[in-house]
XYZ file of C-alpha atoms in Angstrom:
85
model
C -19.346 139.617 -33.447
C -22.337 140.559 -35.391
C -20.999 137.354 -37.926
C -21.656 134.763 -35.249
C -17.834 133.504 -35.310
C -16.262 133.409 -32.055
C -14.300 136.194 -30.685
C -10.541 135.980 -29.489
C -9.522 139.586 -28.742
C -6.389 141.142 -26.959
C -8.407 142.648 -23.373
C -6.904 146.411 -24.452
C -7.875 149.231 -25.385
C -11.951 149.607 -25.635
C -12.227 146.280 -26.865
C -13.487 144.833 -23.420
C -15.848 147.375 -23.709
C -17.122 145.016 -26.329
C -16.188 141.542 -25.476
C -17.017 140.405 -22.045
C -14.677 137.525 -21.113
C -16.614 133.845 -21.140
C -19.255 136.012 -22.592
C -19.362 137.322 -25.441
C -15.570 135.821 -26.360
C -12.632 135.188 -24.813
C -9.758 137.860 -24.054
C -6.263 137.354 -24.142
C -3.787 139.454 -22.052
C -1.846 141.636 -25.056
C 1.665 140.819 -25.709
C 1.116 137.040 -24.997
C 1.300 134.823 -27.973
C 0.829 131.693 -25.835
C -2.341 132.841 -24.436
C -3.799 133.927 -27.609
C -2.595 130.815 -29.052
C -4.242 128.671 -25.907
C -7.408 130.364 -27.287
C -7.563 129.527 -30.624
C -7.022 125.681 -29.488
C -9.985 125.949 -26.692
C -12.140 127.237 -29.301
C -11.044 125.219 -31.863
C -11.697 121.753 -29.382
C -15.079 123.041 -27.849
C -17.651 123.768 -30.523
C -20.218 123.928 -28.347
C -18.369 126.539 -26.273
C -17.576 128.310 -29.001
C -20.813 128.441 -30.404
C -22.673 130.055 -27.476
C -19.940 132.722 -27.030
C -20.579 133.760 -31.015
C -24.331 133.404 -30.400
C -24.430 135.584 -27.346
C -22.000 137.913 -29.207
C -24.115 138.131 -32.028
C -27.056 138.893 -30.099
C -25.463 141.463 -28.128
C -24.139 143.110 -30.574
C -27.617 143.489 -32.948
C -29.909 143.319 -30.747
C -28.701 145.699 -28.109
C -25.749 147.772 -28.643
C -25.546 148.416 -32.018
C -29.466 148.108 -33.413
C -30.785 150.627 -36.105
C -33.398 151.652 -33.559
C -30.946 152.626 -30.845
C -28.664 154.750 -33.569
C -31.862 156.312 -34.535
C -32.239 157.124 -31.103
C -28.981 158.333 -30.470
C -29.105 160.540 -33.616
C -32.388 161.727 -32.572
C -30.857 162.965 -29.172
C -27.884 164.578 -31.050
C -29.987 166.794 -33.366
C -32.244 167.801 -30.510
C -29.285 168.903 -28.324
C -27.811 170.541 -31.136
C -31.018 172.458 -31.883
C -31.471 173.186 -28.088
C -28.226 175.109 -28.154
């Protein structure tokens, strides 16, 4: 996400935690070949398309869930819990 490619990800797991379908990417039901397969091709014949998804994704993912400043944060909170123990 962060390389600004588009995402094609199996919806299991935490992953659509991540990758919001239409999005952020697209997710494919697991165990489905076709449907992963029917992805590639959509992305492959809509540029465009598959350029906002991976340019949403990107920004998501840098700006707002995974920025230095928010791990910072987060570790900041850690240490203080831990000390408050």
């Amino acid at each position: 996400m962060a390389g600004g490619l588009p995402v094609i990800a199996v919806g299991a797991g935490a992953i659509p935690e991540n990758v919001e379908d239409g999005i952020t990417g697209t997710l494919v039901p697991r165990e489905n070949p076709d449907a992963l397969a029917d992805a590639i091709i959509k992305a492959i014949k809509d540029p465009e398309r598959s350029e906002t998804l991976a340019c949403k994704a990107r920004d998501v993912v840098v700006r707002q869930k995974f920025s230095w400043d928010r791990a910072a944060n987060q570790m900041t909170k850690l240490y203080q819990a831990l000390r408050n123990q």
